[in-house]
Amino acid sequence: MTELSQIRNFSIVAHIDHGKSTLADRLIQLTGTVAERDMKEQLLDSMDIERERGITIKANTVRIEYPAKDGKTYVLNLIDTPGHVDFAYEVSRSMRAVEGSLLVVDATQGVEAQTLANVYTALDADHEIVPVLNKIDLPAAEPARVAEQIEDVIGIDASNAIQISAKTGLGIPDVLEAIVTRLPPPHEGDATKPLKALLVDSYYDPYLGVVVLVRIIDGVLRKGDRIRMMRTGGTYGVDRIGVFRPAMQDIAELGPGEIGFLTASIKLVRDTRVGDTITTERKGIETPLPGFKPSIPVVFCGLFPVDANEFEDLREAIEKLALNDASFTYEMETSAALGFGFRCGFLGLLHLEVVRDRLEREYGIDLITTAPSVIYHVYMRDGTMMELHNPADMPDLTLVDHIEEPRIRATILVPDDFLGDILKLCQDRRGEQLDLTYAGSRAMVVYDLPLNEVVFDFYDRLKSVTKGYASFDYQMAGYREDYLVKMQILVNDEPVDALSTMVHRDRAEMRGRAMVEKLKELIPRHMFKIPVQAAIGGRVIARETIAALRKDVTAKCYGGDATRKRKLLDKQKAGKKKMRQFGKVEIPQQAFINALKMDG
Amino acid sequence: MTAEDWQAGGFGLYIHWPFCLSKCPYCDFNSHVAATIDMAAWQRAYLSEIRRIGTETGPRTVNTVFFGGGTPSLMAPDLVAAILETVRATWPCANDMEVTLEANPGSVEAGRFRGYRDAGVTRVSLGVQALNDADLRRLGRLHSTAEARAAFDVARSTFERVSFDLIYARQGQTPADWQAELGEALAMAADHLSLYQLTIEPGTAFGDRHARGLLRGLPDDDRAADLFTATQEICAAAGLPAYEVSNHARPGAESRHNMIYWRYGDYAGIGPGAHGRLTLGGQRWATETPLSPSSWLAQVAQTGRGETPRTVLNPREQAAEYLLMGLRLVEGLSVARYERLGQEQIDPGKVADLEQLGLLEHHAGILRATAAGRAVLNAVIRELLPD
């Protein structure tokens, strides 16, 4: 056990690419936590997708031992938190497990929206914050200007910001020293009290079962203890206790203020909810830590195998993925057009993409992803309310009184030059401006937007209209009634349920037109002409026609061509199986997602 | 003994001469440019292969011989004569055996026409390709329009039957340009025309240029379809209706050799890269030969067998080949024969759908593609092939 006064628990708040992972690597390296030969870039991001996208999905921890200038050796526990809005709740839990944060800002870029959201979460958690200006070795670095911006935008003192280059290692010793001198030790902690520990995060390991990251508040956790999860009620015998350095290292016990892991033959990540309180099975505490909430999916879509024969493979893959991701929900769905698949719920769009990518990449399943949907509250005339996750389930309109949709409060930071584009984008997406302020040459815009206008391609559009210079963050902001209708797409006069979407009535014509035009490009010509229509309750609001194929014949076909021609036709025949058949029409896989992408 | 399936199509020999004076940018055929050619060695190889295949097939009537290439009009008439003599000595030949030779319409070749006729050639097919000098150059042809017309006249007075090829749907070619050119071609009074839409094949010079976006002004599918329809109408009105996707003839002047392919008869493929279909011992074999001229020549000389390993075609493959060949013909194919070959029924629902679309006709046991169906034949065949 370590003395409370010699423990420092902290997290790093930074925007993507501002150098969080590199700084973490340097801290680990400089303290000799990892042998030089085992260093690889971004030690803490373990999933391929995390590495590729430069994002953190799961919280990671690392314990560093640092001999400070005062002659004492301190235990520094770094929690690397997810950095994306989809995982805002997980971030807030991680923040509760530590007492301070390093705020890392790229001295060539300045503060971004995501940084802002996370720094507010840190302030909410009463963190001491040490500003760190990174990349000061670059010629474009403007530490003075960025420090001023931190004070203006965030409102914290940046006069003693530490100037570093995580890449070259410049200033890293100063950071270590500041962690000890400027961040507080754990505020409370009594080893004699009953066990009280915060469940920070968990993940599934095929050999160990579920590995649980914990922060001990009071009491001591030892191997062999019987523990109880206070929210989910499960009880378990602790098999292993240890810390991450960053490889797993067993230790005998974890005392107050310490951060580490436990394993207890837990089979499902679902049984270890982020934010839960862990105590002993007997003589435990009565009141759990405040602030727990189960993670709730906000974006839904259908996932169907392109090849209907792969349904069982998809089921298996989804079940395996769900083992390690409690926030992702799924249930079987049957679509008239797509057959068997799953309706899945996600914390946000990034989460959706990550799960879809993993299913395709790690399990080799080609997927059709249907239009993402949010949860609508459909109030019926009989006074009941139903949650609508799938436009296909929209009840008969004569039974519906009104519909409410979820809204978000979006914060966008953008250079002046692109402000007009951003305002137009938000306006086009039915946004209502709440605030517009300037900090230097950057504007901060706050909009109230319907979530359904954001779930699909808002982020892509934002990036493209601002050449990547805007940053974006959001919080859920309740439900509000609006004039929403279900728009159906009919291909060759047959409704394709996978393309149904909920839209605002005023935007229906525009969306419908855009979708049928897109589909006209995406569906190959057939031997007959194909009408493609958008309709609201049987009334057609947009129509395009895919002309019939008129020319597809091999000019020369003689004796020497028979074999090649036969094989080619066989191959094309096999290629047709990659498309989904709707009545007599074959729709390629990409059409489902691409049809929804708006150019404006 | 009941008739074997191939007899519904007949039996022909295809002789491949792989050499050209230069390679055309649109051509993906097995053709080579060589500095010197050992005519004696080639003659020994051809004759040896003819005798070998004769031993395998035993006596059966040869209906047609076709010299293709490459540029067979680069062959010495003596070589052609020796080959045909050997064919006659090997198999019984039909009295009206059709012997076609593909010829380049240059002045040098025209000088050899009489020699070919004396050797037994009854029909020439001239690679005219265009009646427009600028386009001939673009197509990489070495002859001029004037030379082509002169060669055609010599051919017309030398052979019973003359055909020529044109390539259309060329870069920048308007419907009016093509109609005028086709009118000129029809006025030349050939009894047979092969009219091919320019196809950009991967691995050719045009293919490379196309991939790099350098081949501009090619018609899109709709314009190509219009050109195809106009071609059908103009030729029919001039008395040379289409009898196959790209082939037009006065009734009775169809290429009998090519009809063997489309009616799914048997054919022996002799020479580098030549394919064959041979029914032997109750099985239909697909034969192929080494592609490279020197390998083929050496293999024949050393082993007495200028073939790569053969494969037996299963019922499904035979039916597919009969379908994809037979539907090219205006006369169509026999459903009974198709089902006998494939040992599988043709899907009546799919046939009915395609009839509904006006792409197919099914009448008195004959399945035929309509003119509209022939323009989208690949799609029609994909639909009809069993899943």
mmCIF file of N, CA and C in Angstrom, chain B residues 193-276:
data_model
loop_
_atom_site.group_PDB
_atom_site.id
_atom_site.type_symbol
_atom_site.label_atom_id
_atom_site.label_comp_id
_atom_site.label_asym_id
_atom_site.label_seq_id
_atom_site.Cartn_x
_atom_site.Cartn_y
_atom_site.Cartn_z
ATOM 1 N N LEU B 193 -21.246 -9.208 -94.266
ATOM 2 C CA LEU B 193 -20.528 -8.155 -93.535
ATOM 3 C C LEU B 193 -20.473 -8.514 -92.047
ATOM 4 N N SER B 194 -19.293 -8.342 -91.472
ATOM 5 C CA SER B 194 -19.184 -8.449 -90.010
ATOM 6 C C SER B 194 -19.006 -7.043 -89.480
ATOM 7 N N LEU B 195 -19.957 -6.595 -88.674
ATOM 8 C CA LEU B 195 -19.958 -5.213 -88.196
ATOM 9 C C LEU B 195 -19.841 -5.223 -86.678
ATOM 10 N N TYR B 196 -18.628 -4.873 -86.230
ATOM 11 C CA TYR B 196 -18.342 -4.983 -84.801
ATOM 12 C C TYR B 196 -18.320 -3.621 -84.145
ATOM 13 N N GLN B 197 -18.994 -3.500 -83.009
ATOM 14 C CA GLN B 197 -18.808 -2.276 -82.232
ATOM 15 C C GLN B 197 -17.422 -2.338 -81.591
ATOM 16 N N LEU B 198 -16.734 -1.206 -81.634
ATOM 17 C CA LEU B 198 -15.390 -1.140 -81.048
ATOM 18 C C LEU B 198 -15.495 -1.494 -79.564
ATOM 19 N N THR B 199 -14.712 -2.465 -79.168
ATOM 20 C CA THR B 199 -14.715 -2.886 -77.765
ATOM 21 C C THR B 199 -13.325 -2.631 -77.209
ATOM 22 N N ILE B 200 -13.288 -1.935 -76.082
ATOM 23 C CA ILE B 200 -11.992 -1.644 -75.481
ATOM 24 C C ILE B 200 -11.618 -2.819 -74.586
ATOM 25 N N GLU B 201 -10.602 -3.560 -75.008
ATOM 26 C CA GLU B 201 -10.199 -4.749 -74.255
ATOM 27 C C GLU B 201 -9.000 -4.420 -73.378
ATOM 28 N N PRO B 202 -9.034 -4.887 -72.133
ATOM 29 C CA PRO B 202 -7.852 -4.691 -71.285
ATOM 30 C C PRO B 202 -6.640 -5.409 -71.889
ATOM 31 N N GLY B 203 -5.482 -4.847 -71.695
ATOM 32 C CA GLY B 203 -4.272 -5.481 -72.214
ATOM 33 C C GLY B 203 -3.955 -5.094 -73.647
ATOM 34 N N THR B 204 -4.764 -4.206 -74.244
ATOM 35 C CA THR B 204 -4.444 -3.695 -75.582
ATOM 36 C C THR B 204 -3.989 -2.241 -75.434
ATOM 37 N N ALA B 205 -3.434 -1.703 -76.533
ATOM 38 C CA ALA B 205 -2.999 -0.304 -76.481
ATOM 39 C C ALA B 205 -4.197 0.602 -76.198
ATOM 40 N N PHE B 206 -5.355 0.310 -76.826
ATOM 41 C CA PHE B 206 -6.558 1.110 -76.572
ATOM 42 C C PHE B 206 -6.988 0.965 -75.109
ATOM 43 N N GLY B 207 -6.850 -0.246 -74.591
ATOM 44 C CA GLY B 207 -7.221 -0.500 -73.194
ATOM 45 C C GLY B 207 -6.419 0.389 -72.254
ATOM 46 N N ASP B 208 -5.109 0.477 -72.505
ATOM 47 C CA ASP B 208 -4.243 1.321 -71.671
ATOM 48 C C ASP B 208 -4.635 2.784 -71.787
ATOM 49 N N ARG B 209 -4.833 3.210 -73.041
ATOM 50 C CA ARG B 209 -5.157 4.617 -73.254
ATOM 51 C C ARG B 209 -6.500 4.960 -72.609
ATOM 52 N N HIS B 210 -7.442 3.991 -72.720
ATOM 53 C CA HIS B 210 -8.768 4.211 -72.148
ATOM 54 C C HIS B 210 -8.666 4.350 -70.630
ATOM 55 N N ALA B 211 -7.846 3.455 -70.042
ATOM 56 C CA ALA B 211 -7.703 3.470 -68.578
ATOM 57 C C ALA B 211 -7.096 4.790 -68.113
ATOM 58 N N ARG B 212 -6.271 5.377 -68.961
ATOM 59 C CA ARG B 212 -5.650 6.654 -68.587
ATOM 60 C C ARG B 212 -6.493 7.855 -69.018
ATOM 61 N N GLY B 213 -7.708 7.560 -69.516
ATOM 62 C CA GLY B 213 -8.620 8.642 -69.889
ATOM 63 C C GLY B 213 -8.229 9.350 -71.170
ATOM 64 N N LEU B 214 -7.430 8.677 -71.993
ATOM 65 C CA LEU B 214 -6.931 9.344 -73.203
ATOM 66 C C LEU B 214 -7.730 8.981 -74.456
ATOM 67 N N LEU B 215 -8.735 8.114 -74.288
ATOM 68 C CA LEU B 215 -9.509 7.682 -75.450
ATOM 69 C C LEU B 215 -10.848 8.400 -75.392
ATOM 70 N N ARG B 216 -10.877 9.598 -75.986
ATOM 71 C CA ARG B 216 -12.087 10.419 -75.848
ATOM 72 C C ARG B 216 -13.037 10.194 -77.008
ATOM 73 N N GLY B 217 -14.277 10.614 -76.807
ATOM 74 C CA GLY B 217 -15.255 10.620 -77.898
ATOM 75 C C GLY B 217 -15.848 9.270 -78.213
ATOM 76 N N LEU B 218 -15.682 8.288 -77.319
ATOM 77 C CA LEU B 218 -16.349 7.007 -77.540
ATOM 78 C C LEU B 218 -17.823 7.174 -77.156
ATOM 79 N N PRO B 219 -18.727 6.539 -77.905
ATOM 80 C CA PRO B 219 -20.147 6.712 -77.571
ATOM 81 C C PRO B 219 -20.477 6.025 -76.245
ATOM 82 N N ASP B 220 -21.416 6.624 -75.489
ATOM 83 C CA ASP B 220 -21.863 5.944 -74.270
ATOM 84 C C ASP B 220 -22.814 4.818 -74.675
ATOM 85 N N ASP B 221 -23.275 4.064 -73.686
ATOM 86 C CA ASP B 221 -24.082 2.885 -73.993
ATOM 87 C C ASP B 221 -25.357 3.220 -74.772
ATOM 88 N N ASP B 222 -25.971 4.347 -74.432
ATOM 89 C CA ASP B 222 -27.204 4.693 -75.136
ATOM 90 C C ASP B 222 -26.936 5.010 -76.602
ATOM 91 N N ARG B 223 -25.854 5.757 -76.844
ATOM 92 C CA ARG B 223 -25.534 6.090 -78.243
ATOM 93 C C ARG B 223 -25.091 4.834 -78.986
ATOM 94 N N ALA B 224 -24.352 3.969 -78.306
ATOM 95 C CA ALA B 224 -23.927 2.718 -78.922
ATOM 96 C C ALA B 224 -25.152 1.863 -79.265
ATOM 97 N N ALA B 225 -26.154 1.883 -78.373
ATOM 98 C CA ALA B 225 -27.376 1.125 -78.641
ATOM 99 C C ALA B 225 -28.085 1.681 -79.863
ATOM 100 N N ASP B 226 -28.112 3.018 -79.982
ATOM 101 C CA ASP B 226 -28.736 3.632 -81.164
ATOM 102 C C ASP B 226 -28.011 3.210 -82.437
ATOM 103 N N LEU B 227 -26.680 3.220 -82.387
ATOM 104 C CA LEU B 227 -25.903 2.821 -83.563
ATOM 105 C C LEU B 227 -26.184 1.361 -83.922
ATOM 106 N N PHE B 228 -26.317 0.528 -82.906
ATOM 107 C CA PHE B 228 -26.584 -0.887 -83.131
ATOM 108 C C PHE B 228 -27.938 -1.067 -83.815
ATOM 109 N N THR B 229 -28.945 -0.379 -83.292
ATOM 110 C CA THR B 229 -30.291 -0.494 -83.869
ATOM 111 C C THR B 229 -30.299 -0.007 -85.314
ATOM 112 N N ALA B 230 -29.661 1.135 -85.548
ATOM 113 C CA ALA B 230 -29.621 1.683 -86.911
ATOM 114 C C ALA B 230 -28.946 0.689 -87.856
ATOM 115 N N THR B 231 -27.893 0.048 -87.372
ATOM 116 C CA THR B 231 -27.160 -0.922 -88.197
ATOM 117 C C THR B 231 -28.066 -2.086 -88.606
ATOM 118 N N GLN B 232 -28.829 -2.572 -87.637
ATOM 119 C CA GLN B 232 -29.739 -3.680 -87.935
ATOM 120 C C GLN B 232 -30.715 -3.285 -89.039
ATOM 121 N N GLU B 233 -31.273 -2.082 -88.898
ATOM 122 C CA GLU B 233 -32.311 -1.638 -89.833
ATOM 123 C C GLU B 233 -31.755 -1.412 -91.229
ATOM 124 N N ILE B 234 -30.622 -0.737 -91.293
ATOM 125 C CA ILE B 234 -30.047 -0.403 -92.602
ATOM 126 C C ILE B 234 -29.652 -1.675 -93.355
ATOM 127 N N CYS B 235 -29.022 -2.615 -92.636
ATOM 128 C CA CYS B 235 -28.587 -3.836 -93.319
ATOM 129 C C CYS B 235 -29.774 -4.682 -93.777
ATOM 130 N N ALA B 236 -30.804 -4.745 -92.930
ATOM 131 C CA ALA B 236 -31.983 -5.534 -93.307
ATOM 132 C C ALA B 236 -32.606 -4.937 -94.572
ATOM 133 N N ALA B 237 -32.691 -3.599 -94.591
ATOM 134 C CA ALA B 237 -33.300 -2.944 -95.749
ATOM 135 C C ALA B 237 -32.478 -3.185 -97.014
ATOM 136 N N ALA B 238 -31.169 -3.360 -96.855
ATOM 137 C CA ALA B 238 -30.300 -3.565 -98.012
ATOM 138 C C ALA B 238 -30.196 -5.044 -98.389
ATOM 139 N N GLY B 239 -30.943 -5.898 -97.721
ATOM 140 C CA GLY B 239 -30.943 -7.316 -98.082
ATOM 141 C C GLY B 239 -29.860 -8.128 -97.390
ATOM 142 N N LEU B 240 -29.186 -7.546 -96.404
ATOM 143 C CA LEU B 240 -28.205 -8.286 -95.617
ATOM 144 C C LEU B 240 -28.624 -8.261 -94.138
ATOM 145 N N PRO B 241 -29.699 -8.955 -93.814
ATOM 146 C CA PRO B 241 -30.153 -8.895 -92.425
ATOM 147 C C PRO B 241 -29.139 -9.552 -91.486
ATOM 148 N N ALA B 242 -29.227 -9.152 -90.233
ATOM 149 C CA ALA B 242 -28.375 -9.795 -89.221
ATOM 150 C C ALA B 242 -28.791 -11.253 -89.105
ATOM 151 N N TYR B 243 -27.818 -12.153 -89.039
ATOM 152 C CA TYR B 243 -28.152 -13.533 -88.664
ATOM 153 C C TYR B 243 -27.493 -13.879 -87.344
ATOM 154 N N GLU B 244 -26.640 -12.961 -86.886
ATOM 155 C CA GLU B 244 -25.980 -13.102 -85.585
ATOM 156 C C GLU B 244 -25.757 -11.692 -85.060
ATOM 157 N N VAL B 245 -25.375 -11.553 -83.788
ATOM 158 C CA VAL B 245 -25.216 -10.240 -83.164
ATOM 159 C C VAL B 245 -24.486 -9.246 -84.071
ATOM 160 N N SER B 246 -23.334 -9.656 -84.610
ATOM 161 C CA SER B 246 -22.521 -8.722 -85.393
ATOM 162 C C SER B 246 -22.366 -9.141 -86.855
ATOM 163 N N ASN B 247 -23.091 -10.165 -87.290
ATOM 164 C CA ASN B 247 -22.897 -10.667 -88.649
ATOM 165 C C ASN B 247 -24.162 -10.572 -89.484
ATOM 166 N N HIS B 248 -23.936 -10.123 -90.721
ATOM 167 C CA HIS B 248 -25.038 -9.852 -91.651
ATOM 168 C C HIS B 248 -24.733 -10.557 -92.967
ATOM 169 N N ALA B 249 -25.750 -11.142 -93.596
ATOM 170 C CA ALA B 249 -25.497 -11.849 -94.856
ATOM 171 C C ALA B 249 -26.744 -11.880 -95.713
ATOM 172 N N ARG B 250 -26.490 -11.999 -97.037
ATOM 173 C CA ARG B 250 -27.627 -12.356 -97.890
ATOM 174 C C ARG B 250 -28.033 -13.768 -97.484
ATOM 175 N N PRO B 251 -29.332 -14.051 -97.449
ATOM 176 C CA PRO B 251 -29.744 -15.397 -97.036
ATOM 177 C C PRO B 251 -28.986 -16.456 -97.835
ATOM 178 N N GLY B 252 -28.384 -17.393 -97.154
ATOM 179 C CA GLY B 252 -27.596 -18.447 -97.793
ATOM 180 C C GLY B 252 -26.108 -18.159 -97.789
ATOM 181 N N ALA B 253 -25.744 -16.883 -97.520
ATOM 182 C CA ALA B 253 -24.322 -16.528 -97.574
ATOM 183 C C ALA B 253 -23.701 -16.418 -96.179
ATOM 184 N N GLU B 254 -24.359 -16.965 -95.181
ATOM 185 C CA GLU B 254 -23.829 -16.931 -93.824
ATOM 186 C C GLU B 254 -22.486 -17.669 -93.768
ATOM 187 N N SER B 255 -21.655 -17.302 -92.819
ATOM 188 C CA SER B 255 -20.392 -18.014 -92.634
ATOM 189 C C SER B 255 -20.716 -19.373 -92.024
ATOM 190 N N ARG B 256 -20.551 -20.415 -92.816
ATOM 191 C CA ARG B 256 -20.927 -21.742 -92.312
ATOM 192 C C ARG B 256 -19.983 -22.188 -91.201
ATOM 193 N N HIS B 257 -18.734 -21.745 -91.321
ATOM 194 C CA HIS B 257 -17.791 -22.123 -90.272
ATOM 195 C C HIS B 257 -18.221 -21.536 -88.914
ATOM 196 N N ASN B 258 -18.497 -20.246 -88.914
ATOM 197 C CA ASN B 258 -18.898 -19.625 -87.655
ATOM 198 C C ASN B 258 -20.209 -20.188 -87.139
ATOM 199 N N MET B 259 -21.084 -20.603 -88.078
ATOM 200 C CA MET B 259 -22.347 -21.214 -87.648
ATOM 201 C C MET B 259 -22.075 -22.476 -86.816
ATOM 202 N N ILE B 260 -20.971 -23.161 -87.119
ATOM 203 C CA ILE B 260 -20.645 -24.356 -86.319
ATOM 204 C C ILE B 260 -20.430 -23.972 -84.856
ATOM 205 N N TYR B 261 -19.735 -22.826 -84.630
ATOM 206 C CA TYR B 261 -19.535 -22.376 -83.246
ATOM 207 C C TYR B 261 -20.874 -22.064 -82.575
ATOM 208 N N TRP B 262 -21.666 -21.284 -83.311
ATOM 209 C CA TRP B 262 -22.895 -20.767 -82.676
ATOM 210 C C TRP B 262 -23.958 -21.861 -82.519
ATOM 211 N N ARG B 263 -23.870 -22.879 -83.442
ATOM 212 C CA ARG B 263 -24.818 -23.994 -83.292
ATOM 213 C C ARG B 263 -24.211 -25.080 -82.391
ATOM 214 N N TYR B 264 -23.094 -24.767 -81.846
ATOM 215 C CA TYR B 264 -22.404 -25.642 -80.892
ATOM 216 C C TYR B 264 -22.090 -27.009 -81.481
ATOM 217 N N GLY B 265 -21.445 -26.942 -82.636
ATOM 218 C CA GLY B 265 -20.932 -28.172 -83.226
ATOM 219 C C GLY B 265 -19.541 -28.461 -82.694
ATOM 220 N N ASP B 266 -18.833 -29.361 -83.369
ATOM 221 C CA ASP B 266 -17.453 -29.689 -82.986
ATOM 222 C C ASP B 266 -16.486 -28.922 -83.884
ATOM 223 N N TYR B 267 -15.381 -28.516 -83.308
ATOM 224 C CA TYR B 267 -14.346 -27.891 -84.120
ATOM 225 C C TYR B 267 -12.991 -28.208 -83.514
ATOM 226 N N ALA B 268 -12.061 -28.481 -84.416
ATOM 227 C CA ALA B 268 -10.689 -28.736 -83.975
ATOM 228 C C ALA B 268 -9.935 -27.422 -84.081
ATOM 229 N N GLY B 269 -9.189 -27.071 -83.037
ATOM 230 C CA GLY B 269 -8.400 -25.840 -83.066
ATOM 231 C C GLY B 269 -6.934 -26.201 -83.238
ATOM 232 N N ILE B 270 -6.359 -25.751 -84.337
ATOM 233 C CA ILE B 270 -4.978 -26.124 -84.662
ATOM 234 C C ILE B 270 -4.130 -24.862 -84.772
ATOM 235 N N GLY B 271 -2.979 -24.879 -84.130
ATOM 236 C CA GLY B 271 -2.109 -23.699 -84.146
ATOM 237 C C GLY B 271 -2.070 -23.074 -82.765
ATOM 238 N N PRO B 272 -1.090 -22.175 -82.533
ATOM 239 C CA PRO B 272 -0.908 -21.610 -81.195
ATOM 240 C C PRO B 272 -2.137 -20.869 -80.706
ATOM 241 N N GLY B 273 -2.566 -21.172 -79.506
ATOM 242 C CA GLY B 273 -3.684 -20.469 -78.879
ATOM 243 C C GLY B 273 -5.051 -20.854 -79.408
ATOM 244 N N ALA B 274 -5.127 -21.850 -80.311
ATOM 245 C CA ALA B 274 -6.433 -22.207 -80.880
ATOM 246 C C ALA B 274 -7.203 -23.086 -79.901
ATOM 247 N N HIS B 275 -8.505 -22.794 -79.778
ATOM 248 C CA HIS B 275 -9.380 -23.596 -78.915
ATOM 249 C C HIS B 275 -10.179 -24.567 -79.776
ATOM 250 N N GLY B 276 -10.561 -25.691 -79.195
ATOM 251 C CA GLY B 276 -11.427 -26.627 -79.903
ATOM 252 C C GLY B 276 -12.495 -27.189 -78.999
#
